[in-house]
Amino acid sequence: MLFGSQTRANSLPPPNGEVLLKVSGRIENTSDGEHAYFDRAMLESIGLWNVNTSTPWSNAPNRFEGVLARDLLRAVGAKGDRVTAKALNDYVIDIPIADFLKYPVILAIKKDDNYLKIRDKGPIQIVYPRDSYAELNSPRYSQKWVWHLSELIVK
Ligand SMILES: Nc1nc2c(c(=O)[nH]1)N[C@H]1C(S)=C(S)[C@@H](COP(=O)(O)O)O[C@H]1N2
Ligand SMILES: [Mo]
């Protein structure tokens, strides 16, 4: 069990705003017994983290701000060893949860102080701190920088 403290199903508060992220699969804490829904305020209430990094699309560093993936998984009581990440444009990729435990990977909602819009690869983008860990600057990781992230399924 990766996020060991949860032992029973718990309810998350219902989202008031537009749902930006849906989480399902092997999770203990849900909004409706099956899925955990997050609006922007709920994501921000988990706590925000900054990552300053270049990206697969830009050598100039940007300051991304978002929820640590490991904190989000702890908030839903995730039990698995990987997540299937899905995007609004139907992009799908599996990501090992080990990545999130080893590195401060974030689900970014802001870039350089502005909320990410769909036209900026938002509203949520997975960002790896590749300027801080040389091994992350590789195509193997670039494919896990999911933009337009909309759904995580814990497996
Ligand atoms: N939503 C979404 N995210 C995505 C992709 C995509 O097609 N859709 N492509 C991935 C891949 S394979 C890479 S290498 C990086 C960079 O993609 P690009 O080179 O097509 O811009 O984004 C990743 N994130
Ligand atoms: Mo790619």
mmCIF file of C-alpha atoms and ligand atoms in Angstrom:
data_model
loop_
_atom_site.group_PDB
_atom_site.id
_atom_site.type_symbol
_atom_site.label_atom_id
_atom_site.label_comp_id
_atom_site.label_asym_id
_atom_site.label_seq_id
_atom_site.Cartn_x
_atom_site.Cartn_y
_atom_site.Cartn_z
ATOM 1 C CA MET A 1 0.000 0.000 0.000
ATOM 2 C CA LEU A 2 1.652 3.188 -1.140
ATOM 3 C CA PHE A 3 -0.343 5.810 0.687
ATOM 4 C CA GLY A 4 -0.882 3.785 3.799
ATOM 5 C CA SER A 5 -3.043 5.775 6.195
ATOM 6 C CA GLN A 6 -6.489 5.364 4.637
ATOM 7 C CA THR A 7 -8.334 2.269 5.739
ATOM 8 C CA ARG A 8 -11.951 3.006 4.781
ATOM 9 C CA ALA A 9 -13.905 4.801 2.072
ATOM 10 C CA ASN A 10 -14.253 8.528 2.631
ATOM 11 C CA SER A 11 -16.249 11.222 0.922
ATOM 12 C CA LEU A 12 -14.743 14.247 -0.729
ATOM 13 C CA PRO A 13 -16.720 17.491 -0.740
ATOM 14 C CA PRO A 14 -18.675 17.997 -3.971
ATOM 15 C CA PRO A 15 -17.065 20.378 -6.464
ATOM 16 C CA ASN A 16 -18.799 23.756 -6.800
ATOM 17 C CA GLY A 17 -17.015 24.936 -9.918
ATOM 18 C CA GLU A 18 -16.252 23.383 -13.260
ATOM 19 C CA VAL A 19 -14.688 19.943 -12.850
ATOM 20 C CA LEU A 20 -11.103 20.046 -14.169
ATOM 21 C CA LEU A 21 -9.980 16.565 -13.133
ATOM 22 C CA LYS A 22 -11.703 13.233 -12.603
ATOM 23 C CA VAL A 23 -9.889 10.440 -10.720
ATOM 24 C CA SER A 24 -11.110 6.854 -10.544
ATOM 25 C CA GLY A 25 -9.858 3.294 -10.192
ATOM 26 C CA ARG A 26 -8.103 2.099 -7.055
ATOM 27 C CA ILE A 27 -8.957 5.030 -4.791
ATOM 28 C CA GLU A 28 -10.426 5.162 -1.278
ATOM 29 C CA ASN A 29 -11.835 8.695 -1.252
ATOM 30 C CA THR A 30 -14.480 9.632 -3.773
ATOM 31 C CA SER A 31 -17.138 12.234 -4.532
ATOM 32 C CA ASP A 32 -19.820 9.728 -5.564
ATOM 33 C CA GLY A 33 -18.581 6.302 -4.475
ATOM 34 C CA GLU A 34 -16.641 5.785 -7.698
ATOM 35 C CA HIS A 35 -14.971 8.982 -8.919
ATOM 36 C CA ALA A 36 -13.163 11.867 -7.253
ATOM 37 C CA TYR A 37 -13.993 15.167 -8.936
ATOM 38 C CA PHE A 38 -11.813 18.240 -8.518
ATOM 39 C CA ASP A 39 -12.560 21.833 -9.430
ATOM 40 C CA ARG A 40 -9.818 24.467 -9.320
ATOM 41 C CA ALA A 41 -10.467 25.463 -5.700
ATOM 42 C CA MET A 42 -10.250 21.836 -4.549
ATOM 43 C CA LEU A 43 -6.952 21.372 -6.382
ATOM 44 C CA GLU A 44 -5.580 24.583 -4.854
ATOM 45 C CA SER A 45 -6.694 23.509 -1.369
ATOM 46 C CA ILE A 46 -4.404 20.466 -1.585
ATOM 47 C CA GLY A 47 -1.505 22.930 -1.740
ATOM 48 C CA LEU A 48 0.512 24.342 -4.624
ATOM 49 C CA TRP A 49 4.128 23.713 -5.551
ATOM 50 C CA ASN A 50 6.366 25.535 -8.026
ATOM 51 C CA VAL A 51 8.555 23.955 -10.690
ATOM 52 C CA ASN A 52 10.899 26.176 -12.694
ATOM 53 C CA THR A 53 11.892 24.330 -15.803
ATOM 54 C CA SER A 54 12.415 24.282 -19.512
ATOM 55 C CA THR A 55 9.922 22.074 -21.331
ATOM 56 C CA PRO A 56 9.832 19.706 -24.301
ATOM 57 C CA TRP A 57 8.522 22.714 -26.240
ATOM 58 C CA SER A 58 10.718 25.534 -24.955
ATOM 59 C CA ASN A 59 14.330 25.882 -23.856
ATOM 60 C CA ALA A 60 13.525 29.045 -21.944
ATOM 61 C CA PRO A 61 12.441 28.139 -18.414
ATOM 62 C CA ASN A 62 8.896 28.793 -17.248
ATOM 63 C CA ARG A 63 7.534 28.827 -13.717
ATOM 64 C CA PHE A 64 4.792 26.229 -13.400
ATOM 65 C CA GLU A 65 2.562 26.017 -10.350
ATOM 66 C CA GLY A 66 0.284 23.166 -9.413
ATOM 67 C CA VAL A 67 -0.510 20.264 -7.142
ATOM 68 C CA LEU A 68 2.175 17.675 -6.473
ATOM 69 C CA ALA A 69 0.985 14.460 -8.148
ATOM 70 C CA ARG A 70 1.887 12.536 -5.006
ATOM 71 C CA ASP A 71 -0.280 14.874 -2.875
ATOM 72 C CA LEU A 72 -3.238 14.475 -5.241
ATOM 73 C CA LEU A 73 -2.899 10.687 -5.055
ATOM 74 C CA ARG A 74 -2.698 10.852 -1.285
ATOM 75 C CA ALA A 75 -5.854 13.008 -1.219
ATOM 76 C CA VAL A 76 -7.807 10.307 -3.065
ATOM 77 C CA GLY A 77 -6.250 7.453 -1.074
ATOM 78 C CA ALA A 78 -4.678 5.870 -4.179
ATOM 79 C CA LYS A 79 -3.657 2.236 -3.837
ATOM 80 C CA GLY A 80 -2.132 1.348 -7.188
ATOM 81 C CA ASP A 81 1.299 1.394 -8.801
ATOM 82 C CA ARG A 82 0.472 3.328 -11.976
ATOM 83 C CA VAL A 83 -2.017 5.783 -13.379
ATOM 84 C CA THR A 84 -3.557 5.922 -16.805
ATOM 85 C CA ALA A 85 -3.587 9.623 -17.697
ATOM 86 C CA LYS A 86 -6.153 10.804 -20.229
ATOM 87 C CA ALA A 87 -6.378 14.141 -21.975
ATOM 88 C CA LEU A 88 -9.164 16.194 -23.534
ATOM 89 C CA ASN A 89 -7.711 15.358 -26.970
ATOM 90 C CA ASP A 90 -7.941 11.601 -26.236
ATOM 91 C CA TYR A 91 -4.197 11.233 -25.639
ATOM 92 C CA VAL A 92 -3.666 8.346 -23.171
ATOM 93 C CA ILE A 93 -0.516 7.152 -21.429
ATOM 94 C CA ASP A 94 0.357 5.065 -18.381
ATOM 95 C CA ILE A 95 2.656 6.675 -15.813
ATOM 96 C CA PRO A 96 4.289 4.746 -12.936
ATOM 97 C CA ILE A 97 3.388 6.209 -9.539
ATOM 98 C CA ALA A 98 7.078 5.689 -8.696
ATOM 99 C CA ASP A 99 7.776 8.784 -10.857
ATOM 100 C CA PHE A 100 5.633 10.881 -8.521
ATOM 101 C CA LEU A 101 7.266 9.487 -5.385
ATOM 102 C CA LYS A 102 10.789 9.986 -6.725
ATOM 103 C CA TYR A 103 10.332 13.439 -8.299
ATOM 104 C CA PRO A 104 8.201 16.478 -7.483
ATOM 105 C CA VAL A 105 6.044 16.074 -10.589
ATOM 106 C CA ILE A 106 3.156 18.539 -10.611
ATOM 107 C CA LEU A 107 -0.263 18.787 -12.180
ATOM 108 C CA ALA A 108 0.286 22.386 -13.263
ATOM 109 C CA ILE A 109 -2.631 24.819 -13.384
ATOM 110 C CA LYS A 110 -0.542 27.994 -13.810
ATOM 111 C CA LYS A 111 2.423 29.048 -15.926
ATOM 112 C CA ASP A 112 4.250 32.273 -15.048
ATOM 113 C CA ASP A 113 1.372 33.293 -12.729
ATOM 114 C CA ASN A 114 -1.398 32.810 -15.303
ATOM 115 C CA TYR A 115 -3.931 30.019 -15.185
ATOM 116 C CA LEU A 116 -3.390 27.652 -18.103
ATOM 117 C CA LYS A 117 -6.145 27.892 -20.655
ATOM 118 C CA ILE A 118 -6.918 25.148 -23.121
ATOM 119 C CA ARG A 119 -4.955 27.126 -25.720
ATOM 120 C CA ASP A 120 -1.892 27.013 -23.400
ATOM 121 C CA LYS A 121 -2.034 23.191 -23.106
ATOM 122 C CA GLY A 122 -4.204 23.515 -19.965
ATOM 123 C CA PRO A 123 -6.319 23.574 -17.956
ATOM 124 C CA ILE A 124 -3.969 21.009 -16.354
ATOM 125 C CA GLN A 125 -0.571 19.916 -17.602
ATOM 126 C CA ILE A 126 1.741 17.301 -16.094
ATOM 127 C CA VAL A 127 5.156 18.926 -15.554
ATOM 128 C CA TYR A 128 8.355 17.064 -14.663
ATOM 129 C CA PRO A 129 11.185 19.054 -12.991
ATOM 130 C CA ARG A 130 13.550 18.233 -15.798
ATOM 131 C CA ASP A 131 15.994 21.084 -15.162
ATOM 132 C CA SER A 132 16.632 19.712 -11.659
ATOM 133 C CA TYR A 133 17.112 16.047 -12.587
ATOM 134 C CA ALA A 134 19.204 15.459 -15.720
ATOM 135 C CA GLU A 135 17.729 12.006 -16.395
ATOM 136 C CA LEU A 136 14.281 13.580 -16.899
ATOM 137 C CA ASN A 137 15.471 15.471 -19.972
ATOM 138 C CA SER A 138 14.703 12.601 -22.331
ATOM 139 C CA PRO A 139 11.985 11.538 -24.795
ATOM 140 C CA ARG A 140 11.082 8.757 -22.387
ATOM 141 C CA TYR A 141 9.776 11.429 -20.041
ATOM 142 C CA SER A 142 8.531 13.963 -22.598
ATOM 143 C CA GLN A 143 5.685 11.664 -23.544
ATOM 144 C CA LYS A 144 4.489 11.785 -19.926
ATOM 145 C CA TRP A 145 4.103 15.606 -19.999
ATOM 146 C CA VAL A 146 0.405 15.192 -20.685
ATOM 147 C CA TRP A 147 -1.239 18.468 -21.605
ATOM 148 C CA HIS A 148 -5.054 18.990 -21.472
ATOM 149 C CA LEU A 149 -5.030 16.423 -18.625
ATOM 150 C CA SER A 150 -8.626 15.543 -17.697
ATOM 151 C CA GLU A 151 -8.603 12.134 -16.061
ATOM 152 C CA LEU A 152 -6.444 9.794 -13.983
ATOM 153 C CA ILE A 153 -7.296 6.130 -13.467
ATOM 154 C CA VAL A 154 -5.335 4.486 -10.651
ATOM 155 C CA LYS A 155 -4.326 0.904 -11.453
HETATM 156 N N1 LIG B 1 -2.685 15.854 -24.462
HETATM 157 C C1 LIG B 1 -1.555 15.454 -25.074
HETATM 158 N N2 LIG B 1 -0.421 15.451 -24.380
HETATM 159 C C2 LIG B 1 0.739 15.035 -24.951
HETATM 160 C C3 LIG B 1 0.771 14.593 -26.280
HETATM 161 C C4 LIG B 1 -0.450 14.623 -27.013
HETATM 162 O O1 LIG B 1 -0.526 14.281 -28.199
HETATM 163 N N3 LIG B 1 -1.576 15.071 -26.395
HETATM 164 N N4 LIG B 1 1.980 14.139 -26.820
HETATM 165 C C5 LIG B 1 3.016 13.693 -25.857
HETATM 166 C C6 LIG B 1 4.307 13.408 -26.465
HETATM 167 S S1 LIG B 1 4.474 11.933 -27.291
HETATM 168 C C7 LIG B 1 5.379 14.246 -26.320
HETATM 169 S S2 LIG B 1 6.907 13.851 -26.899
HETATM 170 C C8 LIG B 1 5.190 15.563 -25.678
HETATM 171 C C9 LIG B 1 5.555 16.626 -26.696
HETATM 172 O O2 LIG B 1 4.664 16.474 -27.746
HETATM 173 P P1 LIG B 1 4.846 17.261 -29.104
HETATM 174 O O3 LIG B 1 6.256 17.044 -29.493
HETATM 175 O O4 LIG B 1 3.847 16.633 -30.028
HETATM 176 O O5 LIG B 1 4.529 18.692 -28.812
HETATM 177 O O6 LIG B 1 3.855 15.793 -25.197
HETATM 178 C C10 LIG B 1 3.164 14.676 -24.718
HETATM 179 N N5 LIG B 1 1.875 15.072 -24.202
HETATM 180 MO MO MO B 2 6.580 11.941 -28.197
#
